[in-house]
mmCIF file of C-alpha atoms in Angstrom:
data_model
loop_
_atom_site.group_PDB
_atom_site.id
_atom_site.type_symbol
_atom_site.label_atom_id
_atom_site.label_comp_id
_atom_site.label_asym_id
_atom_site.label_seq_id
_atom_site.Cartn_x
_atom_site.Cartn_y
_atom_site.Cartn_z
ATOM 1 C CA UNK Y 1011 0.000 0.000 0.000
ATOM 2 C CA UNK Y 1012 1.352 3.424 -0.893
ATOM 3 C CA UNK Y 1013 1.567 5.933 1.968
ATOM 4 C CA UNK Y 1014 0.843 9.644 1.847
ATOM 5 C CA UNK Y 1015 4.557 10.207 2.094
ATOM 6 C CA UNK Y 1016 4.860 8.572 -1.319
ATOM 7 C CA UNK Y 1017 6.513 5.342 -0.255
ATOM 8 C CA UNK Y 1018 5.501 1.876 0.800
ATOM 9 C CA UNK Y 1019 5.170 1.576 4.564
ATOM 10 C CA UNK Y 1020 7.863 -0.702 6.013
ATOM 11 C CA UNK Y 1021 7.140 -3.936 7.832
ATOM 12 C CA UNK Y 1022 7.741 -3.240 11.518
ATOM 13 C CA UNK Y 1023 9.416 -5.946 13.610
ATOM 14 C CA UNK Y 1024 7.712 -7.171 16.799
ATOM 15 C CA UNK Y 1025 8.369 -5.090 19.904
ATOM 16 C CA UNK Y 1026 11.085 -6.099 22.334
ATOM 17 C CA UNK Y 1027 11.295 -5.089 25.964
ATOM 18 C CA UNK Y 1028 12.211 -1.417 26.170
ATOM 19 C CA UNK Y 1029 11.238 -0.651 22.561
ATOM 20 C CA UNK Y 1030 9.036 2.357 21.790
ATOM 21 C CA UNK Y 1031 5.392 1.508 21.076
ATOM 22 C CA UNK Y 1032 4.754 0.311 17.542
ATOM 23 C CA UNK Y 1033 2.901 2.908 15.411
ATOM 24 C CA UNK Y 1034 -0.713 2.105 14.659
ATOM 25 C CA UNK Y 1035 -1.119 1.409 10.948
ATOM 26 C CA UNK Y 1036 -4.281 2.989 9.571
ATOM 27 C CA UNK Y 1037 -5.889 3.149 6.147
ATOM 28 C CA UNK Y 1038 -7.032 6.523 4.824
ATOM 29 C CA UNK Y 1039 -9.198 6.840 1.706
ATOM 30 C CA UNK Y 1040 -9.523 9.806 -0.638
ATOM 31 C CA UNK Y 1041 -12.822 9.919 -2.510
ATOM 32 C CA UNK Y 1042 -11.115 11.117 -5.707
ATOM 33 C CA UNK Y 1043 -7.637 11.251 -7.240
ATOM 34 C CA UNK Y 1044 -5.089 13.333 -5.386
ATOM 35 C CA UNK Y 1045 -5.228 17.096 -5.897
ATOM 36 C CA UNK Y 1046 -4.742 20.251 -3.823
ATOM 37 C CA UNK Y 1047 -7.739 19.450 -1.616
ATOM 38 C CA UNK Y 1048 -5.609 16.755 0.011
ATOM 39 C CA UNK Y 1049 -2.745 19.156 0.815
ATOM 40 C CA UNK Y 1050 -3.406 19.112 4.598
ATOM 41 C CA UNK Y 1051 -2.985 15.318 4.660
ATOM 42 C CA UNK Y 1052 0.132 15.379 2.487
ATOM 43 C CA UNK Y 1053 1.663 18.050 4.721
ATOM 44 C CA UNK Y 1054 0.731 16.142 7.869
ATOM 45 C CA UNK Y 1055 2.624 13.177 6.437
ATOM 46 C CA UNK Y 1056 5.700 14.980 5.110
ATOM 47 C CA UNK Y 1057 5.876 17.083 8.279
ATOM 48 C CA UNK Y 1058 5.961 13.990 10.463
ATOM 49 C CA UNK Y 1059 2.726 14.933 12.217
ATOM 50 C CA UNK Y 1060 1.052 11.549 11.792
ATOM 51 C CA UNK Y 1061 4.184 9.843 13.067
ATOM 52 C CA UNK Y 1062 4.300 12.155 16.073
ATOM 53 C CA UNK Y 1063 0.808 10.936 16.953
ATOM 54 C CA UNK Y 1064 1.914 7.301 16.756
ATOM 55 C CA UNK Y 1065 0.182 6.702 13.421
ATOM 56 C CA UNK Y 1066 1.398 4.978 10.273
ATOM 57 C CA UNK Y 1067 -1.012 6.239 7.617
ATOM 58 C CA UNK Y 1068 -1.416 4.555 4.232
ATOM 59 C CA UNK Y 1069 -3.707 6.015 1.602
ATOM 60 C CA UNK Y 1070 -5.895 4.616 -1.151
ATOM 61 C CA UNK Y 1071 -8.216 6.225 -3.662
ATOM 62 C CA UNK Y 1072 -11.913 5.433 -4.082
ATOM 63 C CA UNK Y 1073 -14.076 6.106 -7.114
ATOM 64 C CA UNK Y 1074 -16.466 8.490 -5.331
ATOM 65 C CA UNK Y 1075 -17.630 9.709 -1.933
ATOM 66 C CA UNK Y 1076 -20.159 6.867 -1.875
ATOM 67 C CA UNK Y 1077 -17.387 4.329 -2.472
ATOM 68 C CA UNK Y 1078 -15.152 5.882 0.201
ATOM 69 C CA UNK Y 1079 -17.995 5.869 2.734
ATOM 70 C CA UNK Y 1080 -18.700 2.222 1.951
ATOM 71 C CA UNK Y 1081 -15.057 1.334 2.647
ATOM 72 C CA UNK Y 1082 -15.192 2.974 6.063
ATOM 73 C CA UNK Y 1083 -18.595 1.430 6.763
ATOM 74 C CA UNK Y 1084 -17.348 -2.107 6.086
ATOM 75 C CA UNK Y 1085 -14.099 -1.570 7.984
ATOM 76 C CA UNK Y 1086 -11.732 -1.903 5.031
ATOM 77 C CA UNK Y 1087 -10.629 1.693 5.642
ATOM 78 C CA UNK Y 1088 -10.251 3.527 8.952
ATOM 79 C CA UNK Y 1089 -10.627 7.117 7.767
ATOM 80 C CA UNK Y 1090 -11.806 8.815 4.590
ATOM 81 C CA UNK Y 1091 -12.203 12.313 3.193
ATOM 82 C CA UNK Y 1092 -15.719 12.559 1.742
ATOM 83 C CA UNK Y 1093 -18.458 14.991 0.918
ATOM 84 C CA UNK Y 1094 -20.448 15.326 4.146
ATOM 85 C CA UNK Y 1095 -23.701 15.685 2.220
ATOM 86 C CA UNK Y 1096 -23.079 12.280 0.648
ATOM 87 C CA UNK Y 1097 -22.633 10.941 4.179
ATOM 88 C CA UNK Y 1098 -25.974 12.454 5.205
ATOM 89 C CA UNK Y 1099 -27.725 10.645 2.357
ATOM 90 C CA UNK Y 1100 -25.866 7.389 3.117
ATOM 91 C CA UNK Y 1101 -26.933 7.442 6.749
ATOM 92 C CA UNK Y 1102 -30.592 7.678 5.708
ATOM 93 C CA UNK Y 1103 -30.471 4.212 4.133
ATOM 94 C CA UNK Y 1104 -32.080 1.374 6.130
ATOM 95 C CA UNK Y 1105 -29.439 -0.484 8.139
ATOM 96 C CA UNK Y 1106 -26.650 1.971 7.285
ATOM 97 C CA UNK Y 1107 -23.554 1.646 9.460
ATOM 98 C CA UNK Y 1108 -23.320 4.469 12.040
ATOM 99 C CA UNK Y 1109 -20.431 6.208 10.291
ATOM 100 C CA UNK Y 1110 -19.897 9.772 11.468
ATOM 101 C CA UNK Y 1111 -17.728 12.718 10.506
ATOM 102 C CA UNK Y 1112 -15.191 13.835 13.115
ATOM 103 C CA UNK Y 1113 -13.570 16.792 11.341
ATOM 104 C CA UNK Y 1114 -14.832 19.219 8.701
ATOM 105 C CA UNK Y 1115 -12.083 20.428 6.364
ATOM 106 C CA UNK Y 1116 -14.250 22.456 3.960
ATOM 107 C CA UNK Y 1117 -16.364 24.801 6.039
ATOM 108 C CA UNK Y 1118 -18.117 25.803 2.822
ATOM 109 C CA UNK Y 1119 -18.882 23.314 0.077
ATOM 110 C CA UNK Y 1120 -17.165 24.000 -3.266
ATOM 111 C CA UNK Y 1121 -20.382 23.536 -5.280
ATOM 112 C CA UNK Y 1122 -20.696 25.969 -8.162
ATOM 113 C CA UNK Y 1123 -21.973 26.696 -11.623
ATOM 114 C CA UNK Y 1124 -19.165 27.695 -13.966
ATOM 115 C CA UNK Y 1125 -20.382 29.650 -16.958
ATOM 116 C CA UNK Y 1126 -19.130 31.594 -19.958
ATOM 117 C CA UNK Y 1127 -19.855 35.308 -19.794
ATOM 118 C CA UNK Y 1128 -19.712 35.366 -23.566
ATOM 119 C CA UNK Y 1129 -22.813 33.139 -23.478
ATOM 120 C CA UNK Y 1130 -24.698 35.832 -21.563
ATOM 121 C CA UNK Y 1131 -24.204 34.544 -18.015
ATOM 122 C CA UNK Y 1132 -22.777 36.963 -15.472
ATOM 123 C CA UNK Y 1133 -24.974 36.240 -12.454
ATOM 124 C CA UNK Y 1134 -26.965 33.244 -11.263
ATOM 125 C CA UNK Y 1135 -30.313 34.493 -12.569
ATOM 126 C CA UNK Y 1136 -28.817 34.644 -16.077
ATOM 127 C CA UNK Y 1137 -28.812 30.830 -16.132
ATOM 128 C CA UNK Y 1138 -32.517 30.827 -17.000
ATOM 129 C CA UNK Y 1139 -33.066 29.762 -20.592
ATOM 130 C CA UNK Y 1140 -29.543 28.360 -20.864
ATOM 131 C CA UNK Y 1141 -28.085 24.874 -21.313
ATOM 132 C CA UNK Y 1142 -26.487 23.477 -18.151
ATOM 133 C CA UNK Y 1143 -24.118 20.512 -18.420
ATOM 134 C CA UNK Y 1144 -24.293 18.169 -15.423
ATOM 135 C CA UNK Y 1145 -21.670 15.451 -15.144
ATOM 136 C CA UNK Y 1146 -22.720 11.986 -14.034
ATOM 137 C CA UNK Y 1147 -22.178 11.691 -10.279
ATOM 138 C CA UNK Y 1148 -21.785 15.446 -9.826
ATOM 139 C CA UNK Y 1149 -22.372 16.488 -6.202
ATOM 140 C CA UNK Y 1150 -23.231 20.134 -6.856
ATOM 141 C CA UNK Y 1151 -26.498 19.333 -8.625
ATOM 142 C CA UNK Y 1152 -27.942 17.905 -5.383
ATOM 143 C CA UNK Y 1153 -28.046 21.408 -3.850
ATOM 144 C CA UNK Y 1154 -29.059 23.174 -7.067
ATOM 145 C CA UNK Y 1155 -32.836 22.858 -6.438
ATOM 146 C CA UNK Y 1156 -32.495 24.655 -3.080
ATOM 147 C CA UNK Y 1157 -30.219 27.364 -4.488
ATOM 148 C CA UNK Y 1158 -32.540 27.897 -7.454
ATOM 149 C CA UNK Y 1159 -35.551 28.191 -5.142
ATOM 150 C CA UNK Y 1160 -33.783 30.694 -2.885
ATOM 151 C CA UNK Y 1161 -32.921 32.855 -5.863
ATOM 152 C CA UNK Y 1162 -36.284 32.728 -7.616
ATOM 153 C CA UNK Y 1163 -35.124 30.523 -10.488
ATOM 154 C CA UNK Y 1164 -37.529 27.982 -11.955
ATOM 155 C CA UNK Y 1165 -35.768 24.668 -12.494
ATOM 156 C CA UNK Y 1166 -37.827 24.115 -15.635
ATOM 157 C CA UNK Y 1167 -36.310 27.248 -17.155
ATOM 158 C CA UNK Y 1168 -32.865 25.641 -17.249
ATOM 159 C CA UNK Y 1169 -32.197 22.815 -19.682
ATOM 160 C CA UNK Y 1170 -30.051 20.185 -17.966
ATOM 161 C CA UNK Y 1171 -27.836 17.984 -20.119
ATOM 162 C CA UNK Y 1172 -26.332 14.886 -18.517
ATOM 163 C CA UNK Y 1173 -22.763 14.498 -19.712
ATOM 164 C CA UNK Y 1174 -19.654 12.517 -18.834
ATOM 165 C CA UNK Y 1175 -17.306 14.136 -16.341
ATOM 166 C CA UNK Y 1176 -14.502 13.639 -18.860
ATOM 167 C CA UNK Y 1177 -16.124 16.033 -21.357
ATOM 168 C CA UNK Y 1178 -17.504 18.627 -18.928
ATOM 169 C CA UNK Y 1179 -14.826 21.258 -19.415
ATOM 170 C CA UNK Y 1180 -14.235 20.472 -23.131
ATOM 171 C CA UNK Y 1181 -17.953 20.929 -23.892
ATOM 172 C CA UNK Y 1182 -18.090 24.273 -22.098
ATOM 173 C CA UNK Y 1183 -14.848 25.357 -23.734
ATOM 174 C CA UNK Y 1184 -16.274 24.447 -27.159
ATOM 175 C CA UNK Y 1185 -19.569 26.236 -26.460
ATOM 176 C CA UNK Y 1186 -21.670 23.055 -26.608
ATOM 177 C CA UNK Y 1187 -23.227 24.043 -23.268
ATOM 178 C CA UNK Y 1188 -23.540 27.466 -21.672
ATOM 179 C CA UNK Y 1189 -22.532 26.421 -18.165
ATOM 180 C CA UNK Y 1190 -21.614 23.354 -16.087
ATOM 181 C CA UNK Y 1191 -21.989 22.332 -12.487
ATOM 182 C CA UNK Y 1192 -18.867 21.360 -10.596
ATOM 183 C CA UNK Y 1193 -16.407 22.350 -7.905
ATOM 184 C CA UNK Y 1194 -15.260 25.956 -8.058
ATOM 185 C CA UNK Y 1195 -11.591 25.080 -7.530
ATOM 186 C CA UNK Y 1196 -11.600 22.335 -10.164
ATOM 187 C CA UNK Y 1197 -13.675 23.197 -13.220
ATOM 188 C CA UNK Y 1198 -12.866 26.906 -13.372
ATOM 189 C CA UNK Y 1199 -9.123 26.327 -13.154
ATOM 190 C CA UNK Y 1200 -9.313 23.420 -15.601
ATOM 191 C CA UNK Y 1201 -11.040 25.715 -18.084
ATOM 192 C CA UNK Y 1202 -8.394 28.412 -17.754
ATOM 193 C CA UNK Y 1203 -5.786 25.718 -18.298
ATOM 194 C CA UNK Y 1204 -7.630 24.827 -21.526
ATOM 195 C CA UNK Y 1205 -7.239 28.400 -22.747
ATOM 196 C CA UNK Y 1206 -10.592 29.920 -21.799
ATOM 197 C CA UNK Y 1207 -9.843 33.531 -20.770
ATOM 198 C CA UNK Y 1208 -10.327 34.149 -17.052
ATOM 199 C CA UNK Y 1209 -12.419 37.246 -17.778
ATOM 200 C CA UNK Y 1210 -14.869 35.097 -19.770
ATOM 201 C CA UNK Y 1211 -15.607 32.806 -16.807
ATOM 202 C CA UNK Y 1212 -18.343 33.395 -14.261
ATOM 203 C CA UNK Y 1213 -17.767 31.210 -11.180
ATOM 204 C CA UNK Y 1214 -21.119 31.219 -9.405
ATOM 205 C CA UNK Y 1215 -20.405 29.656 -6.005
ATOM 206 C CA UNK Y 1216 -23.512 28.275 -4.333
ATOM 207 C CA UNK Y 1217 -22.202 29.538 -0.981
ATOM 208 C CA UNK Y 1218 -22.516 33.088 -2.331
ATOM 209 C CA UNK Y 1219 -26.172 32.447 -3.180
ATOM 210 C CA UNK Y 1220 -27.458 31.105 0.118
ATOM 211 C CA UNK Y 1221 -26.191 27.510 0.171
ATOM 212 C CA UNK Y 1222 -25.502 26.487 3.786
ATOM 213 C CA UNK Y 1223 -23.817 23.166 3.039
ATOM 214 C CA UNK Y 1224 -20.536 22.077 4.534
ATOM 215 C CA UNK Y 1225 -18.118 20.268 2.222
ATOM 216 C CA UNK Y 1226 -15.350 17.707 2.637
ATOM 217 C CA UNK Y 1227 -15.091 16.044 6.034
ATOM 218 C CA UNK Y 1228 -13.067 13.271 7.630
ATOM 219 C CA UNK Y 1229 -15.124 10.231 8.591
ATOM 220 C CA UNK Y 1230 -13.981 7.376 10.799
ATOM 221 C CA UNK Y 1231 -14.750 3.694 11.195
ATOM 222 C CA UNK Y 1232 -17.160 3.188 14.113
ATOM 223 C CA UNK Y 1233 -14.997 0.263 15.184
ATOM 224 C CA UNK Y 1234 -11.816 2.353 15.392
ATOM 225 C CA UNK Y 1235 -13.637 5.242 17.067
ATOM 226 C CA UNK Y 1236 -14.849 2.926 19.807
ATOM 227 C CA UNK Y 1237 -11.662 0.911 20.249
ATOM 228 C CA UNK Y 1238 -8.984 3.594 19.847
ATOM 229 C CA UNK Y 1239 -10.448 7.067 20.445
ATOM 230 C CA UNK Y 1240 -7.007 8.517 21.188
ATOM 231 C CA UNK Y 1241 -5.830 7.451 17.730
ATOM 232 C CA UNK Y 1242 -8.759 9.301 16.176
ATOM 233 C CA UNK Y 1243 -7.929 12.401 18.220
ATOM 234 C CA UNK Y 1244 -4.319 12.120 17.098
ATOM 235 C CA UNK Y 1245 -5.332 11.840 13.439
ATOM 236 C CA UNK Y 1246 -7.470 14.977 13.755
ATOM 237 C CA UNK Y 1247 -4.673 16.910 15.481
ATOM 238 C CA UNK Y 1248 -2.253 15.915 12.721
ATOM 239 C CA UNK Y 1249 -4.667 17.067 10.010
ATOM 240 C CA UNK Y 1250 -5.131 20.413 11.762
ATOM 241 C CA UNK Y 1251 -1.353 20.769 11.894
ATOM 242 C CA UNK Y 1252 -1.096 19.828 8.225
ATOM 243 C CA UNK Y 1253 -3.751 22.399 7.360
ATOM 244 C CA UNK Y 1254 -1.746 25.080 9.149
ATOM 245 C CA UNK Y 1255 1.364 24.069 7.211
ATOM 246 C CA UNK Y 1256 -0.546 24.291 3.917
ATOM 247 C CA UNK Y 1257 -1.996 27.691 4.814
ATOM 248 C CA UNK Y 1258 1.365 29.098 5.894
ATOM 249 C CA UNK Y 1259 3.291 27.796 2.868
ATOM 250 C CA UNK Y 1260 0.870 26.970 0.043
ATOM 251 C CA UNK Y 1261 3.642 26.989 -2.553
ATOM 252 C CA UNK Y 1262 5.468 24.174 -0.788
ATOM 253 C CA UNK Y 1263 2.211 22.297 -0.180
ATOM 254 C CA UNK Y 1264 1.307 22.575 -3.865
ATOM 255 C CA UNK Y 1265 4.739 21.262 -4.840
ATOM 256 C CA UNK Y 1266 4.370 18.293 -2.471
ATOM 257 C CA UNK Y 1267 0.942 17.477 -3.909
ATOM 258 C CA UNK Y 1268 1.989 17.890 -7.560
ATOM 259 C CA UNK Y 1269 5.034 15.647 -7.055
ATOM 260 C CA UNK Y 1270 2.696 12.816 -6.022
ATOM 261 C CA UNK Y 1271 0.379 13.195 -9.031
ATOM 262 C CA UNK Y 1272 0.815 11.695 -12.469
ATOM 263 C CA UNK Y 1273 1.751 14.695 -14.583
ATOM 264 C CA UNK Y 1274 0.913 17.099 -11.763
ATOM 265 C CA UNK Y 1275 1.474 20.826 -12.248
ATOM 266 C CA UNK Y 1276 2.752 22.775 -9.269
ATOM 267 C CA UNK Y 1277 1.321 26.033 -10.672
ATOM 268 C CA UNK Y 1278 -2.152 24.570 -11.224
ATOM 269 C CA UNK Y 1279 -2.244 22.950 -7.783
ATOM 270 C CA UNK Y 1280 -1.061 26.189 -6.182
ATOM 271 C CA UNK Y 1281 -3.905 28.033 -7.900
ATOM 272 C CA UNK Y 1282 -6.343 25.405 -6.677
ATOM 273 C CA UNK Y 1283 -4.984 25.421 -3.129
ATOM 274 C CA UNK Y 1284 -5.106 29.211 -2.946
ATOM 275 C CA UNK Y 1285 -8.775 29.125 -3.958
ATOM 276 C CA UNK Y 1286 -9.547 26.309 -1.508
ATOM 277 C CA UNK Y 1287 -7.953 28.119 1.428
ATOM 278 C CA UNK Y 1288 -9.751 31.361 0.572
ATOM 279 C CA UNK Y 1289 -13.188 29.997 -0.289
ATOM 280 C CA UNK Y 1290 -13.578 26.701 1.551
ATOM 281 C CA UNK Y 1291 -11.245 26.505 4.549
ATOM 282 C CA UNK Y 1292 -10.523 29.928 6.022
ATOM 283 C CA UNK Y 1293 -14.091 31.204 6.123
ATOM 284 C CA UNK Y 1294 -15.386 33.811 8.563
ATOM 285 C CA UNK Y 1295 -16.949 30.998 10.613
ATOM 286 C CA UNK Y 1296 -13.618 29.192 10.913
ATOM 287 C CA UNK Y 1297 -11.804 32.393 11.868
ATOM 288 C CA UNK Y 1298 -14.344 32.863 14.676
ATOM 289 C CA UNK Y 1299 -14.755 29.305 15.922
ATOM 290 C CA UNK Y 1300 -11.701 27.378 14.756
ATOM 291 C CA UNK Y 1301 -11.496 24.672 12.125
ATOM 292 C CA UNK Y 1302 -13.125 21.282 12.118
ATOM 293 C CA UNK Y 1303 -16.480 21.730 13.821
ATOM 294 C CA UNK Y 1304 -20.015 22.506 12.724
ATOM 295 C CA UNK Y 1305 -22.703 24.944 13.813
ATOM 296 C CA UNK Y 1306 -25.755 22.786 14.659
ATOM 297 C CA UNK Y 1307 -28.229 25.468 13.563
ATOM 298 C CA UNK Y 1308 -26.487 25.910 10.224
ATOM 299 C CA UNK Y 1309 -26.338 22.136 9.820
ATOM 300 C CA UNK Y 1310 -30.106 21.913 10.276
ATOM 301 C CA UNK Y 1311 -30.587 24.556 7.587
ATOM 302 C CA UNK Y 1312 -28.276 22.670 5.227
ATOM 303 C CA UNK Y 1313 -30.308 19.493 5.747
ATOM 304 C CA UNK Y 1314 -33.452 21.454 4.932
ATOM 305 C CA UNK Y 1315 -31.816 22.516 1.674
ATOM 306 C CA UNK Y 1316 -30.795 18.947 0.886
ATOM 307 C CA UNK Y 1317 -34.437 17.952 1.341
ATOM 308 C CA UNK Y 1318 -35.321 19.962 -1.772
ATOM 309 C CA UNK Y 1319 -33.681 17.163 -3.780
ATOM 310 C CA UNK Y 1320 -33.786 14.205 -1.385
ATOM 311 C CA UNK Y 1321 -36.704 12.637 0.446
ATOM 312 C CA UNK Y 1322 -35.478 11.647 3.885
ATOM 313 C CA UNK Y 1323 -36.906 8.642 5.647
ATOM 314 C CA UNK Y 1324 -35.849 10.310 8.888
ATOM 315 C CA UNK Y 1325 -34.471 13.831 8.943
ATOM 316 C CA UNK Y 1326 -31.058 13.730 10.700
ATOM 317 C CA UNK Y 1327 -29.809 16.070 13.395
ATOM 318 C CA UNK Y 1328 -26.232 17.268 13.729
ATOM 319 C CA UNK Y 1329 -25.351 14.667 16.388
ATOM 320 C CA UNK Y 1330 -26.469 11.875 14.038
ATOM 321 C CA UNK Y 1331 -23.827 12.828 11.482
ATOM 322 C CA UNK Y 1332 -21.051 14.620 13.355
ATOM 323 C CA UNK Y 1333 -19.180 13.579 16.520
ATOM 324 C CA UNK Y 1334 -17.271 16.468 18.086
ATOM 325 C CA UNK Y 1335 -15.623 14.473 20.902
ATOM 326 C CA UNK Y 1336 -12.451 13.970 18.873
ATOM 327 C CA UNK Y 1337 -11.811 17.684 18.281
ATOM 328 C CA UNK Y 1338 -9.226 19.501 20.404
ATOM 329 C CA UNK Y 1339 -10.236 22.649 22.345
ATOM 330 C CA UNK Y 1340 -10.648 25.765 20.224
ATOM 331 C CA UNK Y 1341 -7.100 26.978 20.919
ATOM 332 C CA UNK Y 1342 -5.914 23.798 19.231
ATOM 333 C CA UNK Y 1343 -8.136 24.401 16.174
ATOM 334 C CA UNK Y 1344 -6.999 27.853 15.125
ATOM 335 C CA UNK Y 1345 -5.758 28.208 11.549
ATOM 336 C CA UNK Y 1346 -4.194 31.400 10.252
#
């Protein structure tokens, strides 16, 4: 198994009397291929923060948030970084394992509509009468009904075209659709990399139009949480430390991430990481309350928005989805 540090974890010999405790080997799953969103975890590894917490962390990559959640649910992975709104929907299934989030990395979800201004779209209301490309498995579209309702947009006024994720940016670049749904730090930067002028792109972040949703969060195996709570606390502390390292030196973090990607570009990942820190991590709420937690009242509002697109069997409360017992005190959660 390949570790976040980029190498294969060594086989550790059995302990002898007087030896230091053997690190706990844990499996961590990313819900998508490595990019700048994983910078806090890469920095926690390269900075020795996981090791300092007595953890030996190996990483693997799932095909989606749903896949990553399933791996944690069945115990084949100990931790995963997933979309918390996917977790909310998973937990509503009959007999779902009681998987919970223990740390929120993205205080604001990256959901967005990315449009071409040259196609007449400068603000969200301009999307009416336009063609919207929606990639299969896209997470943003789940909150679109609530955002449209809040902003007085009739869903029927927007023609949705289901497309492959592989052709999302090419189709918008070629003018085959007027706009696409996606993550603000991914699609917009991909389009600029394809030669679309920055001043022709309108990045309409749902968070700027009333979306209350949180984004990526760390989830943990219920088995590990029960058996080794101190290990979970240590993992969270290491990720907070890695986030601080990424915030303080994004150029280095981007280089570390790009070096672990196939054909990774340090400049592109730096642009992504800069946007992530600004828009998704260092929000006003995080600056007030520290990173990693949730506001129960805001969570309830986000669930209400999810209900515009999803019929819950039982509406969840914050404590059903998020367990705050593994977070350090607020002075240990400050990021700046």
